[in-house]
mmCIF file of C-alpha atoms in Angstrom:
data_model
loop_
_atom_site.group_PDB
_atom_site.id
_atom_site.type_symbol
_atom_site.label_atom_id
_atom_site.label_comp_id
_atom_site.label_asym_id
_atom_site.label_seq_id
_atom_site.Cartn_x
_atom_site.Cartn_y
_atom_site.Cartn_z
ATOM 1 C CA MET W 1 11.677 20.353 -10.404
ATOM 2 C CA PRO W 2 12.096 23.244 -7.933
ATOM 3 C CA ASN W 3 15.574 24.108 -6.729
ATOM 4 C CA GLU W 4 15.835 25.083 -3.079
ATOM 5 C CA THR W 5 18.827 27.346 -3.729
ATOM 6 C CA ASP W 6 17.249 29.049 -6.753
ATOM 7 C CA PRO W 7 13.763 30.446 -6.019
ATOM 8 C CA THR W 8 13.284 31.435 -9.660
ATOM 9 C CA THR W 9 12.752 27.760 -10.472
ATOM 10 C CA CYS W 10 9.786 27.602 -8.050
ATOM 11 C CA LYS W 11 6.319 28.419 -9.346
ATOM 12 C CA ILE W 12 3.703 29.534 -6.813
ATOM 13 C CA LEU W 13 0.003 29.975 -7.517
ATOM 14 C CA VAL W 14 -1.944 32.566 -5.482
ATOM 15 C CA VAL W 15 -5.729 32.077 -5.455
ATOM 16 C CA ASP W 16 -7.726 34.922 -3.888
ATOM 17 C CA ASP W 17 -10.833 36.859 -4.940
ATOM 18 C CA ASP W 18 -9.595 40.031 -3.196
ATOM 19 C CA TRP W 19 -7.327 41.805 -5.668
ATOM 20 C CA LEU W 20 -5.501 43.678 -2.916
ATOM 21 C CA ASN W 21 -4.571 40.495 -1.013
ATOM 22 C CA ARG W 22 -3.739 38.779 -4.281
ATOM 23 C CA ASP W 23 -1.426 41.550 -5.435
ATOM 24 C CA LEU W 24 0.171 41.860 -1.996
ATOM 25 C CA LEU W 25 1.003 38.157 -1.860
ATOM 26 C CA ALA W 26 2.262 38.233 -5.425
ATOM 27 C CA THR W 27 4.511 41.195 -4.603
ATOM 28 C CA TYR W 28 6.040 39.472 -1.566
ATOM 29 C CA LEU W 29 6.712 36.305 -3.538
ATOM 30 C CA THR W 30 8.062 38.042 -6.632
ATOM 31 C CA GLN W 31 10.421 40.173 -4.559
ATOM 32 C CA ALA W 32 11.684 36.969 -2.915
ATOM 33 C CA GLY W 33 12.539 35.679 -6.398
ATOM 34 C CA TYR W 34 9.681 33.216 -6.961
ATOM 35 C CA GLN W 35 7.629 32.865 -10.126
ATOM 36 C CA CYS W 36 4.098 33.875 -9.236
ATOM 37 C CA LEU W 37 0.779 33.142 -10.951
ATOM 38 C CA THR W 38 -2.579 34.452 -9.748
ATOM 39 C CA ALA W 39 -6.230 33.445 -10.019
ATOM 40 C CA GLY W 40 -9.283 35.475 -8.980
ATOM 41 C CA ASP W 41 -11.440 32.635 -7.693
ATOM 42 C CA GLY W 42 -11.310 28.993 -6.656
ATOM 43 C CA ALA W 43 -12.576 27.457 -9.904
ATOM 44 C CA ALA W 44 -10.096 29.427 -12.005
ATOM 45 C CA GLY W 45 -7.257 28.561 -9.634
ATOM 46 C CA LEU W 46 -8.082 24.859 -9.734
ATOM 47 C CA LYS W 47 -8.185 24.894 -13.533
ATOM 48 C CA MET W 48 -4.760 26.568 -13.683
ATOM 49 C CA ALA W 49 -3.231 24.146 -11.166
ATOM 50 C CA GLU W 50 -4.531 21.074 -12.986
ATOM 51 C CA ALA W 51 -3.369 22.353 -16.378
ATOM 52 C CA ASP W 52 0.159 23.140 -15.166
ATOM 53 C CA PRO W 53 0.833 21.990 -11.577
ATOM 54 C CA PRO W 54 2.704 24.631 -9.543
ATOM 55 C CA ASP W 55 5.197 23.921 -6.778
ATOM 56 C CA LEU W 56 2.978 25.483 -4.103
ATOM 57 C CA VAL W 57 -0.507 27.003 -3.795
ATOM 58 C CA LEU W 58 -1.535 29.883 -1.524
ATOM 59 C CA CYS W 59 -5.309 29.754 -1.378
ATOM 60 C CA ASP W 60 -7.880 32.022 0.245
ATOM 61 C CA VAL W 61 -10.694 30.256 2.105
ATOM 62 C CA GLN W 62 -13.796 32.307 1.355
ATOM 63 C CA MET W 63 -14.222 32.790 -2.391
ATOM 64 C CA PRO W 64 -17.101 32.772 -4.870
ATOM 65 C CA ARG W 65 -17.857 29.742 -7.077
ATOM 66 C CA MET W 66 -15.538 27.452 -5.096
ATOM 67 C CA SER W 67 -14.197 27.734 -1.565
ATOM 68 C CA GLY W 68 -10.556 27.298 -0.716
ATOM 69 C CA TYR W 69 -11.391 24.084 1.131
ATOM 70 C CA ASP W 70 -12.992 22.654 -2.017
ATOM 71 C CA VAL W 71 -9.977 23.708 -4.096
ATOM 72 C CA CYS W 72 -7.654 21.993 -1.631
ATOM 73 C CA ARG W 73 -9.706 18.791 -1.592
ATOM 74 C CA ALA W 74 -9.756 18.694 -5.395
ATOM 75 C CA LEU W 75 -5.989 19.211 -5.614
ATOM 76 C CA LYS W 76 -5.262 16.512 -3.034
ATOM 77 C CA SER W 77 -7.531 13.996 -4.775
ATOM 78 C CA ASN W 78 -5.834 14.468 -8.155
ATOM 79 C CA PRO W 79 -2.709 12.257 -8.642
ATOM 80 C CA ALA W 80 -1.096 15.036 -10.691
ATOM 81 C CA THR W 81 -1.364 17.604 -7.867
ATOM 82 C CA GLN W 82 -1.781 15.589 -4.673
ATOM 83 C CA PHE W 83 1.744 16.369 -3.450
ATOM 84 C CA VAL W 84 1.627 20.103 -4.239
ATOM 85 C CA PRO W 85 1.734 21.911 -0.848
ATOM 86 C CA VAL W 86 -1.368 23.999 -0.164
ATOM 87 C CA VAL W 87 -1.329 26.884 2.309
ATOM 88 C CA MET W 88 -4.750 28.186 3.346
ATOM 89 C CA VAL W 89 -4.917 31.964 3.806
ATOM 90 C CA THR W 90 -7.791 33.036 6.051
ATOM 91 C CA ALA W 91 -8.988 35.934 8.185
ATOM 92 C CA LEU W 92 -10.472 33.414 10.603
ATOM 93 C CA ASP W 93 -8.239 32.077 13.358
ATOM 94 C CA SER W 94 -10.581 29.688 15.182
ATOM 95 C CA ASP W 95 -9.741 26.093 15.954
ATOM 96 C CA ASP W 96 -12.715 25.010 13.845
ATOM 97 C CA GLU W 97 -11.277 26.750 10.771
ATOM 98 C CA LYS W 98 -7.869 25.195 11.373
ATOM 99 C CA LEU W 99 -9.498 21.772 11.722
ATOM 100 C CA ARG W 100 -11.404 22.253 8.457
ATOM 101 C CA ALA W 101 -8.165 23.198 6.718
ATOM 102 C CA VAL W 102 -6.434 20.056 7.984
ATOM 103 C CA GLU W 103 -9.395 17.872 7.015
ATOM 104 C CA ALA W 104 -9.337 19.346 3.500
ATOM 105 C CA GLY W 105 -5.696 18.266 3.196
ATOM 106 C CA ALA W 106 -3.977 21.649 3.674
ATOM 107 C CA ASP W 107 -0.296 21.511 4.527
ATOM 108 C CA ASP W 108 -0.277 24.780 6.465
ATOM 109 C CA PHE W 109 -2.291 27.967 6.998
ATOM 110 C CA VAL W 110 -1.650 31.639 7.668
ATOM 111 C CA THR W 111 -4.070 34.197 9.027
ATOM 112 C CA LYS W 112 -4.762 37.680 7.732
ATOM 113 C CA PRO W 113 -3.224 40.133 8.226
ATOM 114 C CA PHE W 114 -0.133 38.014 7.646
ATOM 115 C CA ASN W 115 3.454 38.643 8.580
ATOM 116 C CA SER W 116 5.509 38.644 5.372
ATOM 117 C CA ILE W 117 8.588 37.136 7.041
ATOM 118 C CA LEU W 118 6.548 34.329 8.611
ATOM 119 C CA LEU W 119 4.757 33.733 5.305
ATOM 120 C CA LEU W 120 7.999 33.436 3.321
ATOM 121 C CA THR W 121 9.525 31.178 5.985
ATOM 122 C CA ARG W 122 6.602 28.787 5.685
ATOM 123 C CA VAL W 123 6.760 28.931 1.895
ATOM 124 C CA ARG W 124 10.473 28.065 1.900
ATOM 125 C CA SER W 125 9.906 25.205 4.356
ATOM 126 C CA LEU W 126 7.122 23.659 2.272
ATOM 127 C CA LEU W 127 9.063 24.075 -0.965
ATOM 128 C CA ARG W 128 11.997 22.269 0.652
ATOM 129 C CA ILE W 129 9.699 19.352 1.510
ATOM 130 C CA LYS W 130 8.286 19.412 -2.029
ATOM 131 C CA LEU W 131 11.827 19.306 -3.444
ATOM 132 C CA LEU W 132 12.717 16.277 -1.317
ATOM 133 C CA HIS W 133 9.523 14.537 -2.424
ATOM 134 C CA ASP W 134 10.245 15.298 -6.090
ATOM 135 C CA GLN W 135 13.768 13.907 -5.721
ATOM 136 C CA VAL W 136 12.425 10.684 -4.224
ATOM 137 C CA GLU W 137 9.833 10.411 -6.999
ATOM 138 C CA GLU W 138 12.507 10.944 -9.644
ATOM 139 C CA ARG W 139 14.691 8.241 -8.135
ATOM 140 C CA ASN W 140 11.712 5.895 -7.968
ATOM 141 C CA ARG W 141 10.930 6.673 -11.599
ATOM 142 C CA LEU W 142 14.492 5.877 -12.635
ATOM 143 C CA LEU W 143 14.486 2.691 -10.557
ATOM 144 C CA HIS W 144 11.196 1.653 -12.130
ATOM 145 C CA GLU W 145 12.597 2.408 -15.587
ATOM 146 C CA VAL W 146 15.656 0.263 -14.885
ATOM 147 C CA LEU W 147 13.604 -2.631 -13.498
ATOM 148 C CA THR W 148 11.164 -2.640 -16.405
ATOM 149 C CA ARG W 149 14.098 -3.094 -18.785
ATOM 150 C CA TYR W 150 14.543 -6.544 -17.248
ATOM 151 C CA LEU W 151 11.143 -7.439 -15.800
ATOM 152 C CA ALA W 152 7.499 -7.244 -16.750
ATOM 153 C CA GLU W 153 5.618 -4.255 -15.333
ATOM 154 C CA GLY W 154 3.772 -6.290 -12.712
ATOM 155 C CA VAL W 155 6.962 -7.966 -11.531
ATOM 156 C CA ALA W 156 8.749 -4.617 -11.202
ATOM 157 C CA GLN W 157 5.873 -3.212 -9.146
ATOM 158 C CA THR W 158 5.998 -6.237 -6.852
ATOM 159 C CA ILE W 159 9.721 -5.780 -6.234
ATOM 160 C CA LEU W 160 9.281 -2.067 -5.492
ATOM 161 C CA THR W 161 6.499 -2.728 -2.990
ATOM 162 C CA ASN W 162 8.661 -5.187 -1.037
ATOM 163 C CA PRO W 163 12.334 -4.504 -1.851
ATOM 164 C CA GLU W 164 13.503 -6.000 1.457
ATOM 165 C CA ARG W 165 12.292 -9.377 0.236
ATOM 166 C CA TYR W 166 13.101 -9.246 -3.443
ATOM 167 C CA LEU W 167 16.372 -7.257 -3.447
ATOM 168 C CA LYS W 168 18.411 -9.329 -1.027
ATOM 169 C CA LEU W 169 20.688 -12.302 -1.559
ATOM 170 C CA GLY W 170 19.113 -15.705 -1.147
ATOM 171 C CA GLY W 171 16.721 -18.044 -2.841
ATOM 172 C CA GLU W 172 13.680 -20.211 -2.399
ATOM 173 C CA SER W 173 12.341 -23.322 -4.070
ATOM 174 C CA ARG W 174 9.535 -22.537 -6.517
ATOM 175 C CA PRO W 175 7.758 -24.410 -9.317
ATOM 176 C CA VAL W 176 8.789 -22.685 -12.534
ATOM 177 C CA THR W 177 8.846 -23.123 -16.275
ATOM 178 C CA ALA W 178 12.203 -22.230 -17.791
ATOM 179 C CA LEU W 179 12.635 -21.202 -21.434
ATOM 180 C CA PHE W 180 15.734 -20.914 -23.592
ATOM 181 C CA ALA W 181 15.598 -19.538 -27.134
ATOM 182 C CA ASP W 182 18.743 -19.644 -29.278
ATOM 183 C CA ILE W 183 19.370 -18.065 -32.676
ATOM 184 C CA ARG W 184 20.486 -20.825 -35.010
ATOM 185 C CA GLY W 185 23.162 -20.070 -37.594
ATOM 186 C CA PHE W 186 24.329 -16.887 -35.907
ATOM 187 C CA SER W 187 27.984 -17.947 -35.666
ATOM 188 C CA ALA W 188 28.129 -18.543 -39.425
ATOM 189 C CA PHE W 189 26.218 -15.284 -39.943
ATOM 190 C CA THR W 190 28.880 -13.296 -38.079
ATOM 191 C CA GLU W 191 31.758 -14.728 -40.126
ATOM 192 C CA HIS W 192 30.995 -12.328 -42.956
ATOM 193 C CA ARG W 193 29.790 -9.407 -40.838
ATOM 194 C CA THR W 194 31.585 -6.767 -38.842
ATOM 195 C CA ALA W 195 31.253 -6.771 -35.068
ATOM 196 C CA GLN W 196 29.031 -3.707 -35.363
ATOM 197 C CA GLU W 197 26.711 -5.467 -37.821
ATOM 198 C CA ALA W 198 26.491 -8.515 -35.542
ATOM 199 C CA VAL W 199 25.544 -6.368 -32.556
ATOM 200 C CA GLU W 200 23.004 -4.423 -34.609
ATOM 201 C CA THR W 201 21.384 -7.692 -35.683
ATOM 202 C CA LEU W 202 21.064 -8.913 -32.099
ATOM 203 C CA ASN W 203 19.672 -5.534 -31.084
ATOM 204 C CA GLN W 204 17.119 -5.928 -33.847
ATOM 205 C CA ILE W 205 16.025 -9.403 -32.722
ATOM 206 C CA PHE W 206 16.306 -9.352 -28.923
ATOM 207 C CA PRO W 207 13.839 -6.500 -28.260
ATOM 208 C CA GLU W 208 11.156 -8.420 -30.148
ATOM 209 C CA LEU W 209 11.792 -11.646 -28.249
ATOM 210 C CA THR W 210 11.892 -10.000 -24.824
ATOM 211 C CA ARG W 211 8.719 -8.063 -25.653
ATOM 212 C CA VAL W 212 6.968 -11.403 -26.076
ATOM 213 C CA VAL W 213 8.283 -12.622 -22.704
ATOM 214 C CA PHE W 214 6.910 -9.551 -20.956
ATOM 215 C CA ALA W 215 3.600 -9.724 -22.832
ATOM 216 C CA HIS W 216 3.071 -13.217 -21.387
ATOM 217 C CA HIS W 217 3.985 -12.191 -17.811
ATOM 218 C CA GLY W 218 7.370 -13.889 -17.876
ATOM 219 C CA THR W 219 10.547 -12.861 -16.086
ATOM 220 C CA PHE W 220 13.463 -12.078 -18.376
ATOM 221 C CA ASP W 221 16.609 -13.630 -16.922
ATOM 222 C CA LYS W 222 19.524 -12.855 -19.221
ATOM 223 C CA PHE W 223 21.031 -12.852 -22.687
ATOM 224 C CA LEU W 224 23.469 -15.698 -23.275
ATOM 225 C CA GLY W 225 25.418 -14.663 -26.350
ATOM 226 C CA ASP W 226 22.850 -15.181 -29.077
ATOM 227 C CA ALA W 227 20.276 -16.800 -26.780
ATOM 228 C CA VAL W 228 17.560 -15.589 -24.415
ATOM 229 C CA MET W 229 16.735 -17.109 -21.028
ATOM 230 C CA ALA W 230 13.411 -16.468 -19.274
ATOM 231 C CA PHE W 231 11.184 -18.158 -16.740
ATOM 232 C CA TRP W 232 7.647 -18.172 -15.390
ATOM 233 C CA GLY W 233 6.488 -18.691 -11.805
ATOM 234 C CA ALA W 234 8.603 -16.142 -9.916
ATOM 235 C CA PRO W 235 8.650 -13.648 -8.391
ATOM 236 C CA LEU W 236 4.943 -13.638 -9.305
ATOM 237 C CA SER W 237 3.114 -16.865 -10.040
ATOM 238 C CA TYR W 238 -0.173 -17.501 -11.823
ATOM 239 C CA PRO W 239 -2.196 -20.690 -12.347
ATOM 240 C CA ASP W 240 -1.539 -20.592 -16.110
ATOM 241 C CA ASP W 241 2.205 -19.876 -15.972
ATOM 242 C CA THR W 242 3.179 -23.011 -17.904
ATOM 243 C CA PHE W 243 0.706 -22.349 -20.686
ATOM 244 C CA GLU W 244 1.792 -18.697 -20.879
ATOM 245 C CA ALA W 245 5.383 -19.867 -21.271
ATOM 246 C CA VAL W 246 4.447 -22.194 -24.142
ATOM 247 C CA LYS W 247 2.345 -19.488 -25.766
ATOM 248 C CA ALA W 248 5.304 -17.148 -25.476
ATOM 249 C CA ALA W 249 7.522 -19.726 -27.202
ATOM 250 C CA VAL W 250 5.061 -20.056 -30.101
ATOM 251 C CA GLU W 251 4.762 -16.284 -30.444
ATOM 252 C CA MET W 252 8.542 -15.862 -30.249
ATOM 253 C CA ARG W 253 8.935 -18.286 -33.135
ATOM 254 C CA GLU W 254 6.283 -16.470 -35.181
ATOM 255 C CA THR W 255 7.759 -13.083 -34.370
ATOM 256 C CA PHE W 256 11.271 -14.201 -35.257
ATOM 257 C CA TYR W 257 10.334 -15.487 -38.697
ATOM 258 C CA GLN W 258 8.181 -12.439 -39.416
ATOM 259 C CA LEU W 259 11.209 -10.340 -38.581
ATOM 260 C CA CYS W 260 13.372 -12.399 -40.925
ATOM 261 C CA ALA W 261 10.794 -12.188 -43.727
ATOM 262 C CA ARG W 262 10.577 -8.406 -43.711
ATOM 263 C CA ASP W 263 14.321 -7.791 -43.557
ATOM 264 C CA GLY W 264 14.926 -8.276 -47.259
ATOM 265 C CA GLY W 265 16.572 -11.669 -46.900
ATOM 266 C CA LYS W 266 19.380 -10.435 -44.663
ATOM 267 C CA LEU W 267 18.352 -12.836 -41.876
ATOM 268 C CA SER W 268 17.060 -15.638 -44.098
ATOM 269 C CA ASN W 269 19.765 -18.094 -42.996
ATOM 270 C CA LEU W 270 18.953 -17.702 -39.305
ATOM 271 C CA GLY W 271 16.565 -19.832 -37.279
ATOM 272 C CA LEU W 272 15.297 -20.127 -33.725
ATOM 273 C CA GLY W 273 15.427 -23.189 -31.473
ATOM 274 C CA ILE W 274 13.477 -23.164 -28.200
ATOM 275 C CA GLY W 275 13.388 -25.504 -25.217
ATOM 276 C CA LEU W 276 11.102 -25.473 -22.152
ATOM 277 C CA ASN W 277 10.891 -27.511 -18.969
ATOM 278 C CA THR W 278 8.759 -27.319 -15.850
ATOM 279 C CA GLY W 279 9.604 -28.287 -12.276
ATOM 280 C CA ASP W 280 10.942 -27.092 -8.955
ATOM 281 C CA ALA W 281 13.987 -24.837 -9.023
ATOM 282 C CA THR W 282 15.819 -22.414 -6.779
ATOM 283 C CA VAL W 283 14.853 -18.818 -7.517
ATOM 284 C CA GLY W 284 16.481 -15.748 -6.020
ATOM 285 C CA ASN W 285 19.295 -13.237 -6.048
ATOM 286 C CA ILE W 286 22.687 -14.873 -6.567
ATOM 287 C CA GLY W 287 26.029 -13.057 -6.431
ATOM 288 C CA SER W 288 27.134 -10.378 -3.978
ATOM 289 C CA GLU W 289 25.518 -7.451 -2.184
ATOM 290 C CA LYS W 290 26.829 -5.087 -4.863
ATOM 291 C CA VAL W 291 26.297 -7.262 -7.943
ATOM 292 C CA MET W 292 23.461 -9.755 -7.953
ATOM 293 C CA ASP W 293 21.478 -11.637 -10.546
ATOM 294 C CA TYR W 294 17.833 -12.519 -10.029
ATOM 295 C CA THR W 295 17.837 -15.924 -11.666
ATOM 296 C CA VAL W 296 16.705 -19.532 -11.482
ATOM 297 C CA VAL W 297 18.998 -22.541 -11.100
ATOM 298 C CA GLY W 298 18.661 -26.301 -10.777
ATOM 299 C CA ASP W 299 17.986 -29.444 -12.774
ATOM 300 C CA THR W 300 14.747 -28.037 -14.174
ATOM 301 C CA VAL W 301 16.703 -25.228 -15.793
ATOM 302 C CA ASN W 302 19.442 -27.536 -17.056
ATOM 303 C CA VAL W 303 16.907 -29.745 -18.823
ATOM 304 C CA ALA W 304 15.302 -26.724 -20.506
ATOM 305 C CA LYS W 305 18.742 -25.651 -21.741
ATOM 306 C CA ARG W 306 19.481 -29.148 -23.105
ATOM 307 C CA LEU W 307 16.104 -29.256 -24.868
ATOM 308 C CA GLN W 308 16.911 -25.967 -26.548
ATOM 309 C CA GLU W 309 20.247 -27.393 -27.687
ATOM 310 C CA ALA W 310 18.461 -30.442 -29.105
ATOM 311 C CA ALA W 311 15.825 -28.385 -30.925
ATOM 312 C CA GLY W 312 16.289 -27.845 -34.634
ATOM 313 C CA SER W 313 15.824 -24.537 -36.355
ATOM 314 C CA GLY W 314 12.181 -23.527 -35.940
ATOM 315 C CA GLU W 315 11.494 -26.215 -33.324
ATOM 316 C CA ILE W 316 10.001 -25.831 -29.854
ATOM 317 C CA LEU W 317 10.794 -28.825 -27.664
ATOM 318 C CA ILE W 318 9.078 -29.236 -24.296
ATOM 319 C CA SER W 319 9.532 -31.892 -21.655
ATOM 320 C CA GLU W 320 6.892 -34.459 -20.803
ATOM 321 C CA VAL W 321 6.278 -32.661 -17.490
ATOM 322 C CA THR W 322 5.515 -29.437 -19.328
ATOM 323 C CA TYR W 323 3.377 -31.228 -21.887
ATOM 324 C CA ASN W 324 1.268 -32.935 -19.230
ATOM 325 C CA GLN W 325 0.324 -29.519 -17.817
ATOM 326 C CA VAL W 326 -0.770 -28.062 -21.155
ATOM 327 C CA SER W 327 -1.726 -31.116 -23.223
ATOM 328 C CA SER W 328 -5.295 -29.928 -23.853
ATOM 329 C CA GLN W 329 -4.115 -26.466 -24.862
ATOM 330 C CA VAL W 330 -1.402 -27.244 -27.401
ATOM 331 C CA VAL W 331 -0.920 -29.094 -30.655
ATOM 332 C CA ALA W 332 2.222 -31.165 -30.143
ATOM 333 C CA GLU W 333 3.920 -34.236 -31.546
ATOM 334 C CA ARG W 334 5.525 -36.808 -29.279
ATOM 335 C CA ARG W 335 9.106 -37.558 -30.207
ATOM 336 C CA ASP W 336 11.294 -40.512 -29.361
ATOM 337 C CA ALA W 337 13.031 -40.184 -26.037
ATOM 338 C CA ILE W 338 16.360 -38.436 -26.458
ATOM 339 C CA ALA W 339 19.545 -38.548 -24.441
ATOM 340 C CA LEU W 340 20.455 -35.247 -22.852
ATOM 341 C CA HIS W 341 23.980 -34.393 -21.836
ATOM 342 C CA GLY W 342 24.470 -34.943 -18.106
ATOM 343 C CA ARG W 343 21.424 -37.223 -17.666
ATOM 344 C CA GLN W 344 21.531 -41.012 -17.537
ATOM 345 C CA GLU W 345 17.962 -41.692 -18.613
ATOM 346 C CA PRO W 346 16.556 -40.569 -21.982
ATOM 347 C CA VAL W 347 13.965 -37.797 -21.784
ATOM 348 C CA VAL W 348 10.586 -37.914 -23.525
ATOM 349 C CA VAL W 349 9.988 -34.717 -25.454
ATOM 350 C CA TYR W 350 7.202 -33.127 -27.475
ATOM 351 C CA ALA W 351 7.565 -30.776 -30.409
ATOM 352 C CA VAL W 352 4.999 -27.978 -30.164
ATOM 353 C CA LYS W 353 3.329 -27.095 -33.433
ATOM 354 C CA ASP W 354 0.875 -24.526 -32.138
ATOM 355 C CA VAL W 355 -1.404 -23.603 -29.262
ATOM 356 C CA VAL W 356 -5.155 -24.120 -29.322
ATOM 357 C CA ARG W 357 -6.591 -20.796 -30.468
#
């Protein structure tokens, strides 16, 4: 990234078929402290810029093989170079030439013979703009990297395109499918392990489980000790959200036991219990302006949590509401209605064996 206060960090490409103009521009820029590269025609200059994007391009207009206008258009149409400032250098000073430069995407132009002070002033101004753009892009990249640690790629992109909506406190009622997956036997496992070993084990398991959530377009909510909470239906919703959630549960179970099998028996005493429920819930950012949690709350979520608690090791329990939405797409066994803590009426549940493949 160029540094406005240190011109030696800025790389400028001069493209001109006239060696005298090329050397003169290079001399001015080098004496001002900039790194300077040169190309003798438009095609060569474009190839150099695409291979290693500079911080600014000074480009002659009339050149063999490829005009400066064509070079500029090619640079501005390439995502890797579209924000590199391009200054057209021309002996023509007509309004038509200036219009053609603007239409090609040029950021500025200077006419020959050029004033070295004016040229360097324009170069510094454009490099300052380029620096500000690069800083914004870097911050956006870091923000995107942070968001994709918690959300699927598509969800992160949605939040970034409308942060005013998705990054403010408040909630809305949405139909969702909530999932809880808990590692069975982990408390007993930690009795004979150091704290470091316990953390390392969770860090071995959790990335695999969250990967499955993201692969099925789910929204990761949080880690709850040795459990994972996720949901489908917000902030993006799809017609097959419920089925994707159940598929994710099946794949999480498969992934977990594959992980246990290849770990040399270290995790053989652990299991995974999963519960899912579908219904309306409140989804949004809860907390304060400085610390907020994008989460889902309500009875739908509570039932999913209770189903997870009722599930045995290796079991996936889903509510009747969830089952009714995916009945033709899953292999499941109806269980006797069970009493869930906090609910007066027993709840009919289904144990998912597999999905229809």
